[in-house]
Tab-separated table of C-alpha atoms in Angstrom:
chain	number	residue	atom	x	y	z
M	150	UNK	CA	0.000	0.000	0.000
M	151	UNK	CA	1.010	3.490	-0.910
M	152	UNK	CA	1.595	5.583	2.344
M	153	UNK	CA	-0.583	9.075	1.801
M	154	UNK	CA	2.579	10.995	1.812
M	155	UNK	CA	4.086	9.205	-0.608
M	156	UNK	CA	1.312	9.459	-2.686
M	157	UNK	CA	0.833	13.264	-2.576
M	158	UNK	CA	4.761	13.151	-3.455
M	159	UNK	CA	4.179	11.221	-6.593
M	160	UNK	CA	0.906	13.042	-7.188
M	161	UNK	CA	2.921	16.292	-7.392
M	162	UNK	CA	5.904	14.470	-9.592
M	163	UNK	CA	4.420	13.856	-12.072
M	164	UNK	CA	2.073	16.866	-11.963
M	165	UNK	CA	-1.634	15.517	-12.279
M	166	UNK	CA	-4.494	17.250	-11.136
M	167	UNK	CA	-7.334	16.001	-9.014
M	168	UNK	CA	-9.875	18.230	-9.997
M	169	UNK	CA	-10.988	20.531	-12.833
M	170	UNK	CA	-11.906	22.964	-10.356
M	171	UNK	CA	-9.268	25.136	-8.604
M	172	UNK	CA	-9.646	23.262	-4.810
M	173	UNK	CA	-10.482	26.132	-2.899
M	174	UNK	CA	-11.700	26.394	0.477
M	175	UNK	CA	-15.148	27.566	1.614
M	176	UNK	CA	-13.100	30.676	3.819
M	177	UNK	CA	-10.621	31.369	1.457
M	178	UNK	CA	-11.934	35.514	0.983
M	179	UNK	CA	-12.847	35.713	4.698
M	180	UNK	CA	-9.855	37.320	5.035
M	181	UNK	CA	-8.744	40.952	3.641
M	182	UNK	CA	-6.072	41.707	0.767
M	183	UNK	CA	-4.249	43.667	3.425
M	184	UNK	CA	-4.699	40.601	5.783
M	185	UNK	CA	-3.150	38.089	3.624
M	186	UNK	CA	-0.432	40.121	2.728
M	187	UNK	CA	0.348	40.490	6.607
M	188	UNK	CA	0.202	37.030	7.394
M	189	UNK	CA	1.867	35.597	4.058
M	190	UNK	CA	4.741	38.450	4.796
M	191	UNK	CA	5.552	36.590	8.130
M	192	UNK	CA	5.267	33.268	6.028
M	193	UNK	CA	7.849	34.414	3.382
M	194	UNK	CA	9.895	36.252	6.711
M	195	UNK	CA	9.647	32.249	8.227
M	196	UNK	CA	10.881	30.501	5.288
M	197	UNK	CA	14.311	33.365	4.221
M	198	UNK	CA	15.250	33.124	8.197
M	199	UNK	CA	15.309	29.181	8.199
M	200	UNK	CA	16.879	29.111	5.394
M	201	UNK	CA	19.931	31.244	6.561
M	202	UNK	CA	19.247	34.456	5.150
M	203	UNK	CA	19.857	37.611	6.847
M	204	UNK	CA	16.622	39.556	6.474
M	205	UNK	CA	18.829	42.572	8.226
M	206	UNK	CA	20.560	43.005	4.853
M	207	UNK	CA	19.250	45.867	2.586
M	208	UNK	CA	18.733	43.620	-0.242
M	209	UNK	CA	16.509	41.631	1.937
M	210	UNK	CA	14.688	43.653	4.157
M	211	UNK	CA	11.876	43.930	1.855
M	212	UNK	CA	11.429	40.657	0.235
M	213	UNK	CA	8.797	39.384	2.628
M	214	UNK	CA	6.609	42.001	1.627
M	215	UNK	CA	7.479	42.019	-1.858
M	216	UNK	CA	6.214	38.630	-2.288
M	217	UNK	CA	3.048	38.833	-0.276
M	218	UNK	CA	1.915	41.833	-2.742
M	219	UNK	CA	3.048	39.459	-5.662
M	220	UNK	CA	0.776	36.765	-4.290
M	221	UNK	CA	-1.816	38.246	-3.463
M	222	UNK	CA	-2.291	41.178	-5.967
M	223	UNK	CA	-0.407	39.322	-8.996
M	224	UNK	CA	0.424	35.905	-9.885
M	225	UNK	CA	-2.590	34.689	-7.690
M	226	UNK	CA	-4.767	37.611	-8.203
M	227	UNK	CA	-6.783	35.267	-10.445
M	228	UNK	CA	-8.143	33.549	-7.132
M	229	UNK	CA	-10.459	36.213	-6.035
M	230	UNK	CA	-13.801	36.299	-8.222
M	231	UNK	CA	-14.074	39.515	-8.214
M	232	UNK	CA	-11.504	39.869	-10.801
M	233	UNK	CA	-13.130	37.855	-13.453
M	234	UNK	CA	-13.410	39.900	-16.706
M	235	UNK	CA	-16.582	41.121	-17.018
M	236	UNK	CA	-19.245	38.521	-19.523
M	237	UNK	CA	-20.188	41.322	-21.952
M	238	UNK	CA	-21.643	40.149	-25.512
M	239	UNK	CA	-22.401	41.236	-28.521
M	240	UNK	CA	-24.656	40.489	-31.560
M	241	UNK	CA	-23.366	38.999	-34.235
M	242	UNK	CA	-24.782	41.930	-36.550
M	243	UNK	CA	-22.703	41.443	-39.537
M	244	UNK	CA	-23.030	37.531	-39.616
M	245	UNK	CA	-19.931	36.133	-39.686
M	246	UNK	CA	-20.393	32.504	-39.082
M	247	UNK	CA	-16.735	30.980	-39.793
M	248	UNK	CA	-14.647	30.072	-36.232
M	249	UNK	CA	-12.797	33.191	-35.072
M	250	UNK	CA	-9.165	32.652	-33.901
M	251	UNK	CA	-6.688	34.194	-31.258
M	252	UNK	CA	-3.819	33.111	-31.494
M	253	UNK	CA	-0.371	33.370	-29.147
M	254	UNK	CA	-2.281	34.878	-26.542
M	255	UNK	CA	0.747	35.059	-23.617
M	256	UNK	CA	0.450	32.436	-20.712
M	257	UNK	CA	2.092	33.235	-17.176
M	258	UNK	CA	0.837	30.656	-14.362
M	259	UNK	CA	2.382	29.096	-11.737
M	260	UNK	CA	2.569	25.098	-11.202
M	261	UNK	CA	0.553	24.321	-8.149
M	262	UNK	CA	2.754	21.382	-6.901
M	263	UNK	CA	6.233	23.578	-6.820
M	264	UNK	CA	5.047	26.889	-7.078
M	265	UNK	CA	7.226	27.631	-10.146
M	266	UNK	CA	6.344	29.389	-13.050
M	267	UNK	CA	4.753	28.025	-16.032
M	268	UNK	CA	4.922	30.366	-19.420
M	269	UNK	CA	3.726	29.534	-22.630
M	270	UNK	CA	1.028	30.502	-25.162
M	271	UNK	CA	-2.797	30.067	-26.042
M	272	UNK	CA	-4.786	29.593	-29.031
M	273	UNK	CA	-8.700	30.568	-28.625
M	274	UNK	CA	-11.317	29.738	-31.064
M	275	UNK	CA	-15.156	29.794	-31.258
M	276	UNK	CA	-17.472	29.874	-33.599
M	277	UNK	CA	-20.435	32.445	-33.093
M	278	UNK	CA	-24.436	30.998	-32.552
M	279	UNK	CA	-25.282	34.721	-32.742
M	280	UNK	CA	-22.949	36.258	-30.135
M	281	UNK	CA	-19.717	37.427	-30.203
M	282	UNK	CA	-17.068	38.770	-27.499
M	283	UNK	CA	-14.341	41.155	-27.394
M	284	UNK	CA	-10.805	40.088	-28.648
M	285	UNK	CA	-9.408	41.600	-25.799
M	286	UNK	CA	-11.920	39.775	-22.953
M	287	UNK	CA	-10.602	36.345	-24.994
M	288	UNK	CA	-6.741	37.603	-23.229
M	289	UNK	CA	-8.554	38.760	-20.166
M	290	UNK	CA	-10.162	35.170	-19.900
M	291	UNK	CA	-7.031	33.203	-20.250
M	292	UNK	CA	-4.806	35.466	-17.573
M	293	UNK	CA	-7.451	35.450	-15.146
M	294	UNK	CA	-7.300	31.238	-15.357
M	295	UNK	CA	-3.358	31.486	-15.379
M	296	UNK	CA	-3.274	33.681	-12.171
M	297	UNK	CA	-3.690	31.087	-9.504
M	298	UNK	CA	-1.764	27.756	-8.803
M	299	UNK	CA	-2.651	25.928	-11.430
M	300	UNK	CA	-2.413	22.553	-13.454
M	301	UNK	CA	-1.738	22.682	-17.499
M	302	UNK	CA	-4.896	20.633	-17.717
M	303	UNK	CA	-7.216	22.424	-15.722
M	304	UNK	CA	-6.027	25.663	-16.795
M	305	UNK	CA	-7.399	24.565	-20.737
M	306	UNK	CA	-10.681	23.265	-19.473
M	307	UNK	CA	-11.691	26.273	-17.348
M	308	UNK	CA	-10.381	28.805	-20.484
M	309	UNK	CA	-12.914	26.890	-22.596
M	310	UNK	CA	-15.803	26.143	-20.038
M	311	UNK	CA	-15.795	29.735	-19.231
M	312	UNK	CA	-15.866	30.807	-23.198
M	313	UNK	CA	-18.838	28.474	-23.841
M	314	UNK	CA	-20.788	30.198	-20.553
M	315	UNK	CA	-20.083	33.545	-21.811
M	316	UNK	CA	-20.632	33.132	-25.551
M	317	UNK	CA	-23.533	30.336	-24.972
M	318	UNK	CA	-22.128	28.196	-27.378
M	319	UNK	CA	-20.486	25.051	-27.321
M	320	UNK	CA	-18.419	25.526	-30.449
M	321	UNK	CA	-15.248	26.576	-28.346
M	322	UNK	CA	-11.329	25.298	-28.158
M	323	UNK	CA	-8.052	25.726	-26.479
M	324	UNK	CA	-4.233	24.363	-27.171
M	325	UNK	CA	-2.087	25.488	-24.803
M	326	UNK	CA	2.207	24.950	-25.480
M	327	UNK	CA	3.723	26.107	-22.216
M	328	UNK	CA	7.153	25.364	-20.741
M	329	UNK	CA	7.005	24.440	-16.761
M	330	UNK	CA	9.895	25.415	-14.944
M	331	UNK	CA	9.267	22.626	-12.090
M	332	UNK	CA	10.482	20.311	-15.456
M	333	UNK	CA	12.837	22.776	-16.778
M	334	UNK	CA	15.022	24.046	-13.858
M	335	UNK	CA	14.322	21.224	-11.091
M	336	UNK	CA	13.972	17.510	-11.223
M	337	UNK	CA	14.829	16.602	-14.794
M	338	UNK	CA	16.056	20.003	-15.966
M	339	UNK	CA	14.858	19.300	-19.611
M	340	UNK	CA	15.334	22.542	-20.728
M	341	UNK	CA	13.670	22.186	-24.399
M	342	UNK	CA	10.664	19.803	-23.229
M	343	UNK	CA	7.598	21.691	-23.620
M	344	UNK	CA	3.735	20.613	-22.588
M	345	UNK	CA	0.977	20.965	-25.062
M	346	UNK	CA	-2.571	20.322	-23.988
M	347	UNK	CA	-6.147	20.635	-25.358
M	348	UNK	CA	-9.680	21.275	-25.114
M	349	UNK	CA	-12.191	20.729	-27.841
M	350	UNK	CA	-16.017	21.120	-27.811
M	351	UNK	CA	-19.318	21.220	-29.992
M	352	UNK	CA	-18.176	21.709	-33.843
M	353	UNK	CA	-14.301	21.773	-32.977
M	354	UNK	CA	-14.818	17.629	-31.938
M	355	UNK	CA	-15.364	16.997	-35.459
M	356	UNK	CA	-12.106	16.422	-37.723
M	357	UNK	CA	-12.134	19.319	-40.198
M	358	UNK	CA	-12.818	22.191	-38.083
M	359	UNK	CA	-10.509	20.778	-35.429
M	360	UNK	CA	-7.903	20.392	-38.035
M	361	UNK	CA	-9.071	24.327	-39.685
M	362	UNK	CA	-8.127	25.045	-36.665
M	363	UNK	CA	-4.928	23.546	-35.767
M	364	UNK	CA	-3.921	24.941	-39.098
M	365	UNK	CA	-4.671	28.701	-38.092
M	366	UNK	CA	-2.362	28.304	-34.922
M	367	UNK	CA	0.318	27.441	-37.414
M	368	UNK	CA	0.385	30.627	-39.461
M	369	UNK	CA	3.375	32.443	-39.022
M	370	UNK	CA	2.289	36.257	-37.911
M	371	UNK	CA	4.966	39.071	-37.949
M	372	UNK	CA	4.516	42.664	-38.264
């Protein structure tokens, strides 16, 4: 039998999520901004003095606080629901019915099981019933996802789940290439090995739009 902490060692490892929800708890915005900067300050304050460092130094003295801002106000901002974009439609006044594509929209997330960053790109697609979105709320979308501990997985499932809610269609997709530096700089320090993952649904399941598509992503855009 696997002992539990072996398990959530191998879980982590090998980087597999266990839900395609982010597993929050039911307090987790009881507390403040300003409060969980406070108490993740003394956290980060915990962790630099065990380790040896001496927090008296001027390149130090700040740090703690530093990174409790970054938590909580950056690279986990995407935690608090009250920074989700905004679901504003359109109507699709001037008919355009073919799938509408952005492409090499900029991923920065952070690997849940090592906390280290995970950068990459996305590719967006839907295909309008009558309704149409802002190219811009298509970025918004995917950072909000990225900012919170996340999986590569989950992060493409809750890009899409959340496009299909807001454009009430299920003619949405996702691919996601994104380097994780828990692979790159740790463990097996494969620098070149990248992660690719999708999410297909409605129309995009079928094999000519999927591969239309794929195809877009490939173009080769410069300016």
């Amino acid at each position: 039998m696997i002992a539990n902490e072996d398990l959530k060692d191998d879980i982590g490892e090998n980087h597999i999520a266990t839900s395609a929800e982010t597993p929050l708890r039911a307090d987790a915005f009881e507390m403040s901004d300003d409060q969980k900067i406070e108490a993740i300050k003394k956290d980060v304050e915990n962790i630099l003095h065990t380790l040896g460092m001496d927090l008296t130094d001027d390149s130090l003295k700040g740090t703690p606080n530093r990174v409790a801002k970054m938590f909580v106000k950056e690279i986990f901002g995407g935690l608090n629901p009250s920074k989700k974009p905004g679901s504003s439609t359109f109507e699709n006044k001037y008919k355009y019915g073919e799938m509408l594509v952005e492409k090499n929209i900029t991923v920065y997330s952070t690997c849940e099981h090592h906390l280290l960053p995970i950068v990459g790109r996305a590719h967006v697609a839907y295909i309008s019933n009558g309704t149409v979105v802002g190219l811009s709320k298509m970025n918004r979308i995917v950072d909000f996802f990225a900012k919170r501990p996340q999986v590569q997985e989950r992060l493409t499932i809750q890009i899409v789940e959340e496009l299909k809610n807001v454009l009430n269609t299920e003619d949405v997709a996702c691919v996601i290439d994104a380097k994780h530096l828990c692979v790159n700089s740790r463990g097996i320090r494969d620098i070149e090995s990248s992660t690719v993952t999708s999410e297909f649904g409605g129309k995009f399941k079928e094999e000519n739009v999927r591969r239309e598509f794929l195809d877009y992503i490939k173009l080769d855009t410069q300016f």
